Amino acid sequence: LKLLLRGCKMKKEILKLIPFLLCIVILLIIRHYLILEMPVFAYIDYISDDELMVEQAYNIKNGNWLGRYGYNTLLKGPVFPIYLALLSILKMPYLLTTTAIFALACCLFIYSIKDIVKNKIVLLIIFALTLFNPIMYSIDFQRVYRNSLVPSLALMIISFLNLVLLNRNKDKLWKYVLGIVGASLVLPFFYYLREDSIWIIPIFIFYAIIVAINIVSKSIKKHEIKLNDV
């Protein structure tokens, strides 16, 4: 009977999720549809910006790393040229792929906060506001330039840190581990995307302090319980 009741509860939860997931899919389709006619800008006369990114991506694709050494070879991080080179090798469209990465970051964000925002309608509103963020329709998004990846990677880092913070005291450790591994993998890409990416470090410190305080308080409580037992 217990197994049957559990099975019924699981089915009810899945049925409740279907309308929510359907709305998510519809919003994602609309989001991608809105950028189908958007043009791509590459300012070739921006020698140390767009032109540099494209040239370095071309060199990476051809196995020449960042190309001939010059005054601006190491001026910018290599993450975005590597991204462009991969898109070229895999024959993937720039705007659609960048939008898909941002959409993935939005999905990860609502997944990371679903345990504290349990109302599906509120969660759906947060997702819509995040997904249709005006910054992703700006000229920086349409340019073949590194700024288009900043919102996606920043949102991914915050989402993974949310998983670490909100699952630190739970029995299922896989979400906690997923948050740590995910944040550790995304951080280097974000850090070497722009030279001013150090601003993300205080966010890491904030989350680390909260988790550290929690660990210390738990160890103190355990120590007090042992002393009381003695």
JSON list of C-alpha atoms in Angstrom, two decimals:
[
{"chain": "A", "resi": 1, "resn": "LEU", "atom": "CA", "xyz": [0.00, 0.00, 0.00]},
{"chain": "A", "resi": 2, "resn": "LYS", "atom": "CA", "xyz": [2.82, 2.38, 0.87]},
{"chain": "A", "resi": 3, "resn": "LEU", "atom": "CA", "xyz": [4.45, 1.73, -2.49]},
{"chain": "A", "resi": 4, "resn": "LEU", "atom": "CA", "xyz": [1.15, 2.33, -4.28]},
{"chain": "A", "resi": 5, "resn": "LEU", "atom": "CA", "xyz": [0.62, 5.60, -2.39]},
{"chain": "A", "resi": 6, "resn": "ARG", "atom": "CA", "xyz": [4.12, 6.73, -3.22]},
{"chain": "A", "resi": 7, "resn": "GLY", "atom": "CA", "xyz": [3.55, 5.84, -6.87]},
{"chain": "A", "resi": 8, "resn": "CYS", "atom": "CA", "xyz": [0.29, 7.82, -6.92]},
{"chain": "A", "resi": 9, "resn": "LYS", "atom": "CA", "xyz": [2.01, 10.84, -5.34]},
{"chain": "A", "resi": 10, "resn": "MET", "atom": "CA", "xyz": [4.80, 10.68, -7.91]},
{"chain": "A", "resi": 11, "resn": "LYS", "atom": "CA", "xyz": [2.26, 10.55, -10.75]},
{"chain": "A", "resi": 12, "resn": "LYS", "atom": "CA", "xyz": [0.39, 13.54, -9.34]},
{"chain": "A", "resi": 13, "resn": "GLU", "atom": "CA", "xyz": [3.63, 15.54, -9.03]},
{"chain": "A", "resi": 14, "resn": "ILE", "atom": "CA", "xyz": [4.57, 14.68, -12.62]},
{"chain": "A", "resi": 15, "resn": "LEU", "atom": "CA", "xyz": [1.11, 15.69, -13.88]},
{"chain": "A", "resi": 16, "resn": "LYS", "atom": "CA", "xyz": [1.41, 19.01, -12.03]},
{"chain": "A", "resi": 17, "resn": "LEU", "atom": "CA", "xyz": [4.78, 19.62, -13.68]},
{"chain": "A", "resi": 18, "resn": "ILE", "atom": "CA", "xyz": [3.52, 19.10, -17.24]},
{"chain": "A", "resi": 19, "resn": "PRO", "atom": "CA", "xyz": [1.77, 22.52, -17.62]},
{"chain": "A", "resi": 20, "resn": "PHE", "atom": "CA", "xyz": [4.77, 24.25, -16.06]},
{"chain": "A", "resi": 21, "resn": "LEU", "atom": "CA", "xyz": [7.25, 22.53, -18.37]},
{"chain": "A", "resi": 22, "resn": "LEU", "atom": "CA", "xyz": [4.99, 23.19, -21.35]},
{"chain": "A", "resi": 23, "resn": "CYS", "atom": "CA", "xyz": [5.01, 26.92, -20.55]},
{"chain": "A", "resi": 24, "resn": "ILE", "atom": "CA", "xyz": [8.81, 26.79, -20.26]},
{"chain": "A", "resi": 25, "resn": "VAL", "atom": "CA", "xyz": [9.09, 25.19, -23.70]},
{"chain": "A", "resi": 26, "resn": "ILE", "atom": "CA", "xyz": [6.70, 27.75, -25.25]},
{"chain": "A", "resi": 27, "resn": "LEU", "atom": "CA", "xyz": [8.71, 30.64, -23.78]},
{"chain": "A", "resi": 28, "resn": "LEU", "atom": "CA", "xyz": [11.95, 29.12, -25.09]},
{"chain": "A", "resi": 29, "resn": "ILE", "atom": "CA", "xyz": [10.47, 28.77, -28.59]},
{"chain": "A", "resi": 30, "resn": "ILE", "atom": "CA", "xyz": [9.27, 32.39, -28.53]},
{"chain": "A", "resi": 31, "resn": "ARG", "atom": "CA", "xyz": [12.68, 33.55, -27.29]},
{"chain": "A", "resi": 32, "resn": "HIS", "atom": "CA", "xyz": [14.49, 31.81, -30.14]},
{"chain": "A", "resi": 33, "resn": "TYR", "atom": "CA", "xyz": [11.94, 32.98, -32.70]},
{"chain": "A", "resi": 34, "resn": "LEU", "atom": "CA", "xyz": [12.53, 36.63, -31.73]},
{"chain": "A", "resi": 35, "resn": "ILE", "atom": "CA", "xyz": [16.20, 36.50, -32.72]},
{"chain": "A", "resi": 36, "resn": "LEU", "atom": "CA", "xyz": [15.80, 34.71, -36.08]},
{"chain": "A", "resi": 37, "resn": "GLU", "atom": "CA", "xyz": [15.78, 37.96, -38.06]},
{"chain": "A", "resi": 38, "resn": "MET", "atom": "CA", "xyz": [18.34, 39.79, -35.93]},
{"chain": "A", "resi": 39, "resn": "PRO", "atom": "CA", "xyz": [21.49, 40.75, -37.85]},
{"chain": "A", "resi": 40, "resn": "VAL", "atom": "CA", "xyz": [25.03, 39.98, -36.71]},
{"chain": "A", "resi": 41, "resn": "PHE", "atom": "CA", "xyz": [27.50, 42.87, -36.50]},
{"chain": "A", "resi": 42, "resn": "ALA", "atom": "CA", "xyz": [31.25, 42.49, -36.69]},
{"chain": "A", "resi": 43, "resn": "TYR", "atom": "CA", "xyz": [33.12, 45.78, -36.63]},
{"chain": "A", "resi": 44, "resn": "ILE", "atom": "CA", "xyz": [36.27, 44.88, -38.53]},
{"chain": "A", "resi": 45, "resn": "ASP", "atom": "CA", "xyz": [37.72, 48.35, -37.99]},
{"chain": "A", "resi": 46, "resn": "TYR", "atom": "CA", "xyz": [37.74, 47.68, -34.22]},
{"chain": "A", "resi": 47, "resn": "ILE", "atom": "CA", "xyz": [41.27, 46.32, -34.35]},
{"chain": "A", "resi": 48, "resn": "SER", "atom": "CA", "xyz": [41.50, 45.46, -30.64]},
{"chain": "A", "resi": 49, "resn": "ASP", "atom": "CA", "xyz": [37.91, 44.25, -30.26]},
{"chain": "A", "resi": 50, "resn": "ASP", "atom": "CA", "xyz": [35.72, 42.54, -32.88]},
{"chain": "A", "resi": 51, "resn": "GLU", "atom": "CA", "xyz": [38.46, 42.21, -35.48]},
{"chain": "A", "resi": 52, "resn": "LEU", "atom": "CA", "xyz": [40.86, 40.78, -32.90]},
{"chain": "A", "resi": 53, "resn": "MET", "atom": "CA", "xyz": [38.30, 38.18, -31.75]},
{"chain": "A", "resi": 54, "resn": "VAL", "atom": "CA", "xyz": [37.58, 37.01, -35.30]},
{"chain": "A", "resi": 55, "resn": "GLU", "atom": "CA", "xyz": [41.25, 36.90, -36.30]},
{"chain": "A", "resi": 56, "resn": "GLN", "atom": "CA", "xyz": [42.24, 34.92, -33.23]},
{"chain": "A", "resi": 57, "resn": "ALA", "atom": "CA", "xyz": [39.32, 32.53, -33.75]},
{"chain": "A", "resi": 58, "resn": "TYR", "atom": "CA", "xyz": [40.47, 32.00, -37.36]},
{"chain": "A", "resi": 59, "resn": "ASN", "atom": "CA", "xyz": [44.01, 31.26, -36.18]},
{"chain": "A", "resi": 60, "resn": "ILE", "atom": "CA", "xyz": [42.81, 28.85, -33.47]},
{"chain": "A", "resi": 61, "resn": "LYS", "atom": "CA", "xyz": [40.67, 27.00, -35.99]},
{"chain": "A", "resi": 62, "resn": "ASN", "atom": "CA", "xyz": [43.69, 26.61, -38.28]},
{"chain": "A", "resi": 63, "resn": "GLY", "atom": "CA", "xyz": [45.91, 25.39, -35.44]},
{"chain": "A", "resi": 64, "resn": "ASN", "atom": "CA", "xyz": [47.94, 28.60, -35.14]},
{"chain": "A", "resi": 65, "resn": "TRP", "atom": "CA", "xyz": [46.79, 29.40, -31.60]},
{"chain": "A", "resi": 66, "resn": "LEU", "atom": "CA", "xyz": [46.45, 33.22, -31.35]},
{"chain": "A", "resi": 67, "resn": "GLY", "atom": "CA", "xyz": [48.37, 33.94, -34.55]},
{"chain": "A", "resi": 68, "resn": "ARG", "atom": "CA", "xyz": [51.45, 36.11, -35.01]},
{"chain": "A", "resi": 69, "resn": "TYR", "atom": "CA", "xyz": [52.56, 37.87, -31.86]},
{"chain": "A", "resi": 70, "resn": "GLY", "atom": "CA", "xyz": [51.77, 41.58, -31.78]},
{"chain": "A", "resi": 71, "resn": "TYR", "atom": "CA", "xyz": [51.00, 44.37, -29.37]},
{"chain": "A", "resi": 72, "resn": "ASN", "atom": "CA", "xyz": [47.40, 43.15, -28.93]},
{"chain": "A", "resi": 73, "resn": "THR", "atom": "CA", "xyz": [47.91, 39.35, -28.99]},
{"chain": "A", "resi": 74, "resn": "LEU", "atom": "CA", "xyz": [47.50, 38.99, -25.23]},
{"chain": "A", "resi": 75, "resn": "LEU", "atom": "CA", "xyz": [45.34, 42.08, -24.82]},
{"chain": "A", "resi": 76, "resn": "LYS", "atom": "CA", "xyz": [42.11, 40.09, -24.43]},
{"chain": "A", "resi": 77, "resn": "GLY", "atom": "CA", "xyz": [41.31, 36.69, -22.93]},
{"chain": "A", "resi": 78, "resn": "PRO", "atom": "CA", "xyz": [41.24, 33.65, -25.26]},
{"chain": "A", "resi": 79, "resn": "VAL", "atom": "CA", "xyz": [37.82, 32.28, -24.21]},
{"chain": "A", "resi": 80, "resn": "PHE", "atom": "CA", "xyz": [35.70, 34.07, -26.80]},
{"chain": "A", "resi": 81, "resn": "PRO", "atom": "CA", "xyz": [38.00, 33.31, -29.77]},
{"chain": "A", "resi": 82, "resn": "ILE", "atom": "CA", "xyz": [37.94, 29.64, -28.71]},
{"chain": "A", "resi": 83, "resn": "TYR", "atom": "CA", "xyz": [34.13, 29.85, -28.61]},
{"chain": "A", "resi": 84, "resn": "LEU", "atom": "CA", "xyz": [34.02, 31.33, -32.13]},
{"chain": "A", "resi": 85, "resn": "ALA", "atom": "CA", "xyz": [36.43, 28.71, -33.42]},
{"chain": "A", "resi": 86, "resn": "LEU", "atom": "CA", "xyz": [34.26, 25.90, -32.00]},
{"chain": "A", "resi": 87, "resn": "LEU", "atom": "CA", "xyz": [31.15, 27.40, -33.60]},
{"chain": "A", "resi": 88, "resn": "SER", "atom": "CA", "xyz": [32.95, 27.56, -36.93]},
{"chain": "A", "resi": 89, "resn": "ILE", "atom": "CA", "xyz": [34.20, 23.98, -36.69]},
{"chain": "A", "resi": 90, "resn": "LEU", "atom": "CA", "xyz": [30.78, 22.63, -35.64]},
{"chain": "A", "resi": 91, "resn": "LYS", "atom": "CA", "xyz": [28.95, 24.81, -38.22]},
{"chain": "A", "resi": 92, "resn": "MET", "atom": "CA", "xyz": [26.70, 26.31, -35.53]},
{"chain": "A", "resi": 93, "resn": "PRO", "atom": "CA", "xyz": [25.02, 29.74, -35.98]},
{"chain": "A", "resi": 94, "resn": "TYR", "atom": "CA", "xyz": [26.39, 32.41, -33.66]},
{"chain": "A", "resi": 95, "resn": "LEU", "atom": "CA", "xyz": [23.17, 34.11, -32.46]},
{"chain": "A", "resi": 96, "resn": "LEU", "atom": "CA", "xyz": [21.16, 30.90, -32.06]},
{"chain": "A", "resi": 97, "resn": "THR", "atom": "CA", "xyz": [23.93, 29.17, -30.12]},
{"chain": "A", "resi": 98, "resn": "THR", "atom": "CA", "xyz": [24.53, 32.18, -27.86]},
{"chain": "A", "resi": 99, "resn": "THR", "atom": "CA", "xyz": [20.78, 32.41, -27.22]},
{"chain": "A", "resi": 100, "resn": "ALA", "atom": "CA", "xyz": [20.64, 28.68, -26.45]},
{"chain": "A", "resi": 101, "resn": "ILE", "atom": "CA", "xyz": [23.45, 29.06, -23.89]},
{"chain": "A", "resi": 102, "resn": "PHE", "atom": "CA", "xyz": [21.60, 31.93, -22.23]},
{"chain": "A", "resi": 103, "resn": "ALA", "atom": "CA", "xyz": [18.36, 29.90, -22.22]},
{"chain": "A", "resi": 104, "resn": "LEU", "atom": "CA", "xyz": [20.23, 27.02, -20.57]},
{"chain": "A", "resi": 105, "resn": "ALA", "atom": "CA", "xyz": [21.54, 29.43, -17.92]},
{"chain": "A", "resi": 106, "resn": "CYS", "atom": "CA", "xyz": [17.97, 30.65, -17.26]},
{"chain": "A", "resi": 107, "resn": "CYS", "atom": "CA", "xyz": [16.70, 27.08, -16.88]},
{"chain": "A", "resi": 108, "resn": "LEU", "atom": "CA", "xyz": [19.56, 26.29, -14.51]},
{"chain": "A", "resi": 109, "resn": "PHE", "atom": "CA", "xyz": [18.75, 29.42, -12.49]},
{"chain": "A", "resi": 110, "resn": "ILE", "atom": "CA", "xyz": [15.09, 28.54, -11.88]},
{"chain": "A", "resi": 111, "resn": "TYR", "atom": "CA", "xyz": [16.13, 24.96, -11.09]},
{"chain": "A", "resi": 112, "resn": "SER", "atom": "CA", "xyz": [18.54, 26.28, -8.45]},
{"chain": "A", "resi": 113, "resn": "ILE", "atom": "CA", "xyz": [15.84, 28.34, -6.69]},
{"chain": "A", "resi": 114, "resn": "LYS", "atom": "CA", "xyz": [12.87, 25.95, -7.03]},
{"chain": "A", "resi": 115, "resn": "ASP", "atom": "CA", "xyz": [13.22, 24.79, -3.42]},
{"chain": "A", "resi": 116, "resn": "ILE", "atom": "CA", "xyz": [12.73, 28.31, -2.06]},
{"chain": "A", "resi": 117, "resn": "VAL", "atom": "CA", "xyz": [10.28, 29.57, -4.71]},
{"chain": "A", "resi": 118, "resn": "LYS", "atom": "CA", "xyz": [7.77, 26.73, -4.66]},
{"chain": "A", "resi": 119, "resn": "ASN", "atom": "CA", "xyz": [4.93, 28.57, -6.37]},
{"chain": "A", "resi": 120, "resn": "LYS", "atom": "CA", "xyz": [5.10, 27.50, -10.02]},
{"chain": "A", "resi": 121, "resn": "ILE", "atom": "CA", "xyz": [3.46, 30.71, -11.30]},
{"chain": "A", "resi": 122, "resn": "VAL", "atom": "CA", "xyz": [5.99, 32.90, -9.48]},
{"chain": "A", "resi": 123, "resn": "LEU", "atom": "CA", "xyz": [8.80, 30.66, -10.72]},
{"chain": "A", "resi": 124, "resn": "LEU", "atom": "CA", "xyz": [7.48, 30.96, -14.28]},
{"chain": "A", "resi": 125, "resn": "ILE", "atom": "CA", "xyz": [7.36, 34.77, -13.99]},
{"chain": "A", "resi": 126, "resn": "ILE", "atom": "CA", "xyz": [10.97, 34.84, -12.75]},
{"chain": "A", "resi": 127, "resn": "PHE", "atom": "CA", "xyz": [11.99, 32.62, -15.65]},
{"chain": "A", "resi": 128, "resn": "ALA", "atom": "CA", "xyz": [10.21, 34.83, -18.21]},
{"chain": "A", "resi": 129, "resn": "LEU", "atom": "CA", "xyz": [11.74, 38.03, -16.80]},
{"chain": "A", "resi": 130, "resn": "THR", "atom": "CA", "xyz": [15.19, 36.46, -16.86]},
{"chain": "A", "resi": 131, "resn": "LEU", "atom": "CA", "xyz": [14.81, 34.89, -20.30]},
{"chain": "A", "resi": 132, "resn": "PHE", "atom": "CA", "xyz": [13.59, 38.09, -21.96]},
{"chain": "A", "resi": 133, "resn": "ASN", "atom": "CA", "xyz": [16.18, 40.29, -20.30]},
{"chain": "A", "resi": 134, "resn": "PRO", "atom": "CA", "xyz": [16.64, 43.39, -22.55]},
{"chain": "A", "resi": 135, "resn": "ILE", "atom": "CA", "xyz": [20.44, 43.11, -22.28]},
{"chain": "A", "resi": 136, "resn": "MET", "atom": "CA", "xyz": [20.27, 40.08, -24.60]},
{"chain": "A", "resi": 137, "resn": "TYR", "atom": "CA", "xyz": [18.70, 42.22, -27.33]},
{"chain": "A", "resi": 138, "resn": "SER", "atom": "CA", "xyz": [21.30, 44.97, -27.15]},
{"chain": "A", "resi": 139, "resn": "ILE", "atom": "CA", "xyz": [23.99, 45.71, -29.72]},
{"chain": "A", "resi": 140, "resn": "ASP", "atom": "CA", "xyz": [26.55, 43.87, -27.56]},
{"chain": "A", "resi": 141, "resn": "PHE", "atom": "CA", "xyz": [24.58, 40.67, -28.07]},
{"chain": "A", "resi": 142, "resn": "GLN", "atom": "CA", "xyz": [24.48, 41.14, -31.84]},
{"chain": "A", "resi": 143, "resn": "ARG", "atom": "CA", "xyz": [28.17, 41.97, -32.10]},
{"chain": "A", "resi": 144, "resn": "VAL", "atom": "CA", "xyz": [30.70, 39.19, -32.61]},
{"chain": "A", "resi": 145, "resn": "TYR", "atom": "CA", "xyz": [32.25, 40.13, -29.31]},
{"chain": "A", "resi": 146, "resn": "ARG", "atom": "CA", "xyz": [32.82, 38.59, -25.89]},
{"chain": "A", "resi": 147, "resn": "ASN", "atom": "CA", "xyz": [30.19, 40.67, -24.04]},
{"chain": "A", "resi": 148, "resn": "SER", "atom": "CA", "xyz": [27.46, 38.41, -25.44]},
{"chain": "A", "resi": 149, "resn": "LEU", "atom": "CA", "xyz": [28.60, 35.54, -23.17]},
{"chain": "A", "resi": 150, "resn": "VAL", "atom": "CA", "xyz": [28.94, 37.54, -19.94]},
{"chain": "A", "resi": 151, "resn": "PRO", "atom": "CA", "xyz": [25.25, 37.34, -18.80]},
{"chain": "A", "resi": 152, "resn": "SER", "atom": "CA", "xyz": [25.05, 33.59, -19.51]},
{"chain": "A", "resi": 153, "resn": "LEU", "atom": "CA", "xyz": [28.22, 32.62, -17.66]},
{"chain": "A", "resi": 154, "resn": "ALA", "atom": "CA", "xyz": [27.50, 34.93, -14.72]},
{"chain": "A", "resi": 155, "resn": "LEU", "atom": "CA", "xyz": [23.99, 33.48, -14.35]},
{"chain": "A", "resi": 156, "resn": "MET", "atom": "CA", "xyz": [25.39, 29.92, -14.52]},
{"chain": "A", "resi": 157, "resn": "ILE", "atom": "CA", "xyz": [27.90, 30.65, -11.75]},
{"chain": "A", "resi": 158, "resn": "ILE", "atom": "CA", "xyz": [25.22, 32.15, -9.49]},
{"chain": "A", "resi": 159, "resn": "SER", "atom": "CA", "xyz": [22.92, 29.17, -10.21]},
{"chain": "A", "resi": 160, "resn": "PHE", "atom": "CA", "xyz": [25.59, 26.62, -9.30]},
{"chain": "A", "resi": 161, "resn": "LEU", "atom": "CA", "xyz": [26.42, 28.54, -6.13]},
{"chain": "A", "resi": 162, "resn": "ASN", "atom": "CA", "xyz": [22.71, 28.53, -5.26]},
{"chain": "A", "resi": 163, "resn": "LEU", "atom": "CA", "xyz": [22.74, 24.73, -5.54]},
{"chain": "A", "resi": 164, "resn": "VAL", "atom": "CA", "xyz": [25.69, 24.59, -3.13]},
{"chain": "A", "resi": 165, "resn": "LEU", "atom": "CA", "xyz": [24.07, 26.97, -0.65]},
{"chain": "A", "resi": 166, "resn": "LEU", "atom": "CA", "xyz": [20.55, 25.55, -0.68]},
{"chain": "A", "resi": 167, "resn": "ASN", "atom": "CA", "xyz": [21.56, 21.87, -0.58]},
{"chain": "A", "resi": 168, "resn": "ARG", "atom": "CA", "xyz": [24.33, 22.03, 2.04]},
{"chain": "A", "resi": 169, "resn": "ASN", "atom": "CA", "xyz": [22.21, 20.43, 4.78]},
{"chain": "A", "resi": 170, "resn": "LYS", "atom": "CA", "xyz": [20.27, 17.92, 2.70]},
{"chain": "A", "resi": 171, "resn": "ASP", "atom": "CA", "xyz": [20.76, 14.17, 2.52]},
{"chain": "A", "resi": 172, "resn": "LYS", "atom": "CA", "xyz": [21.04, 14.13, -1.27]},
{"chain": "A", "resi": 173, "resn": "LEU", "atom": "CA", "xyz": [24.60, 15.31, -1.84]},
{"chain": "A", "resi": 174, "resn": "TRP", "atom": "CA", "xyz": [24.55, 15.08, -5.64]},
{"chain": "A", "resi": 175, "resn": "LYS", "atom": "CA", "xyz": [23.06, 18.59, -6.04]},
{"chain": "A", "resi": 176, "resn": "TYR", "atom": "CA", "xyz": [25.66, 19.96, -3.63]},
{"chain": "A", "resi": 177, "resn": "VAL", "atom": "CA", "xyz": [28.46, 18.27, -5.57]},
{"chain": "A", "resi": 178, "resn": "LEU", "atom": "CA", "xyz": [26.92, 19.36, -8.89]},
{"chain": "A", "resi": 179, "resn": "GLY", "atom": "CA", "xyz": [26.98, 22.98, -7.69]},
{"chain": "A", "resi": 180, "resn": "ILE", "atom": "CA", "xyz": [30.63, 22.80, -6.63]},
{"chain": "A", "resi": 181, "resn": "VAL", "atom": "CA", "xyz": [31.78, 21.07, -9.82]},
{"chain": "A", "resi": 182, "resn": "GLY", "atom": "CA", "xyz": [29.68, 23.31, -12.09]},
{"chain": "A", "resi": 183, "resn": "ALA", "atom": "CA", "xyz": [30.86, 26.56, -10.48]},
{"chain": "A", "resi": 184, "resn": "SER", "atom": "CA", "xyz": [34.48, 25.34, -10.60]},
{"chain": "A", "resi": 185, "resn": "LEU", "atom": "CA", "xyz": [34.21, 24.57, -14.33]},
{"chain": "A", "resi": 186, "resn": "VAL", "atom": "CA", "xyz": [32.39, 27.75, -15.40]},
{"chain": "A", "resi": 187, "resn": "LEU", "atom": "CA", "xyz": [34.48, 30.18, -13.30]},
{"chain": "A", "resi": 188, "resn": "PRO", "atom": "CA", "xyz": [37.70, 29.86, -15.39]},
{"chain": "A", "resi": 189, "resn": "PHE", "atom": "CA", "xyz": [35.76, 30.51, -18.61]},
{"chain": "A", "resi": 190, "resn": "PHE", "atom": "CA", "xyz": [34.15, 33.58, -17.07]},
{"chain": "A", "resi": 191, "resn": "TYR", "atom": "CA", "xyz": [37.36, 34.82, -15.46]},
{"chain": "A", "resi": 192, "resn": "TYR", "atom": "CA", "xyz": [39.34, 34.67, -18.71]},
{"chain": "A", "resi": 193, "resn": "LEU", "atom": "CA", "xyz": [36.53, 36.06, -20.84]},
{"chain": "A", "resi": 194, "resn": "ARG", "atom": "CA", "xyz": [37.15, 39.66, -19.73]},
{"chain": "A", "resi": 195, "resn": "GLU", "atom": "CA", "xyz": [39.92, 41.40, -17.84]},
{"chain": "A", "resi": 196, "resn": "ASP", "atom": "CA", "xyz": [37.49, 42.91, -15.32]},
{"chain": "A", "resi": 197, "resn": "SER", "atom": "CA", "xyz": [35.85, 39.58, -14.40]},
{"chain": "A", "resi": 198, "resn": "ILE", "atom": "CA", "xyz": [37.34, 39.77, -10.91]},
{"chain": "A", "resi": 199, "resn": "TRP", "atom": "CA", "xyz": [34.03, 41.29, -9.76]},
{"chain": "A", "resi": 200, "resn": "ILE", "atom": "CA", "xyz": [32.61, 37.74, -9.57]},
{"chain": "A", "resi": 201, "resn": "ILE", "atom": "CA", "xyz": [35.05, 36.83, -6.77]},
{"chain": "A", "resi": 202, "resn": "PRO", "atom": "CA", "xyz": [33.16, 38.72, -3.99]},
{"chain": "A", "resi": 203, "resn": "ILE", "atom": "CA", "xyz": [30.08, 36.67, -4.89]},
{"chain": "A", "resi": 204, "resn": "PHE", "atom": "CA", "xyz": [32.11, 33.47, -4.41]},
{"chain": "A", "resi": 205, "resn": "ILE", "atom": "CA", "xyz": [33.42, 34.81, -1.08]},
{"chain": "A", "resi": 206, "resn": "PHE", "atom": "CA", "xyz": [29.87, 35.64, 0.06]},
{"chain": "A", "resi": 207, "resn": "TYR", "atom": "CA", "xyz": [28.61, 32.11, -0.64]},
{"chain": "A", "resi": 208, "resn": "ALA", "atom": "CA", "xyz": [31.77, 30.54, 0.84]},
{"chain": "A", "resi": 209, "resn": "ILE", "atom": "CA", "xyz": [31.38, 32.51, 4.10]},
{"chain": "A", "resi": 210, "resn": "ILE", "atom": "CA", "xyz": [27.75, 31.38, 4.51]},
{"chain": "A", "resi": 211, "resn": "VAL", "atom": "CA", "xyz": [28.63, 27.73, 3.86]},
{"chain": "A", "resi": 212, "resn": "ALA", "atom": "CA", "xyz": [31.68, 27.94, 6.18]},
{"chain": "A", "resi": 213, "resn": "ILE", "atom": "CA", "xyz": [29.59, 29.45, 9.00]},
{"chain": "A", "resi": 214, "resn": "ASN", "atom": "CA", "xyz": [27.05, 26.68, 8.55]},
{"chain": "A", "resi": 215, "resn": "ILE", "atom": "CA", "xyz": [29.73, 23.97, 8.71]},
{"chain": "A", "resi": 216, "resn": "VAL", "atom": "CA", "xyz": [31.33, 25.50, 11.82]},
{"chain": "A", "resi": 217, "resn": "SER", "atom": "CA", "xyz": [27.98, 25.92, 13.60]},
{"chain": "A", "resi": 218, "resn": "LYS", "atom": "CA", "xyz": [27.05, 22.30, 12.86]},
{"chain": "A", "resi": 219, "resn": "SER", "atom": "CA", "xyz": [30.39, 21.02, 14.20]},
{"chain": "A", "resi": 220, "resn": "ILE", "atom": "CA", "xyz": [29.97, 23.13, 17.37]},
{"chain": "A", "resi": 221, "resn": "LYS", "atom": "CA", "xyz": [26.48, 21.72, 17.95]},
{"chain": "A", "resi": 222, "resn": "LYS", "atom": "CA", "xyz": [27.74, 18.15, 17.49]},
{"chain": "A", "resi": 223, "resn": "HIS", "atom": "CA", "xyz": [30.58, 18.82, 19.90]},
{"chain": "A", "resi": 224, "resn": "GLU", "atom": "CA", "xyz": [28.12, 20.24, 22.48]},
{"chain": "A", "resi": 225, "resn": "ILE", "atom": "CA", "xyz": [25.86, 17.19, 22.11]},
{"chain": "A", "resi": 226, "resn": "LYS", "atom": "CA", "xyz": [28.81, 14.84, 22.72]},
{"chain": "A", "resi": 227, "resn": "LEU", "atom": "CA", "xyz": [29.83, 16.83, 25.82]},
{"chain": "A", "resi": 228, "resn": "ASN", "atom": "CA", "xyz": [26.27, 16.68, 27.17]},
{"chain": "A", "resi": 229, "resn": "ASP", "atom": "CA", "xyz": [26.15, 12.94, 26.61]},
{"chain": "A", "resi": 230, "resn": "VAL", "atom": "CA", "xyz": [29.38, 12.53, 28.57]}
]
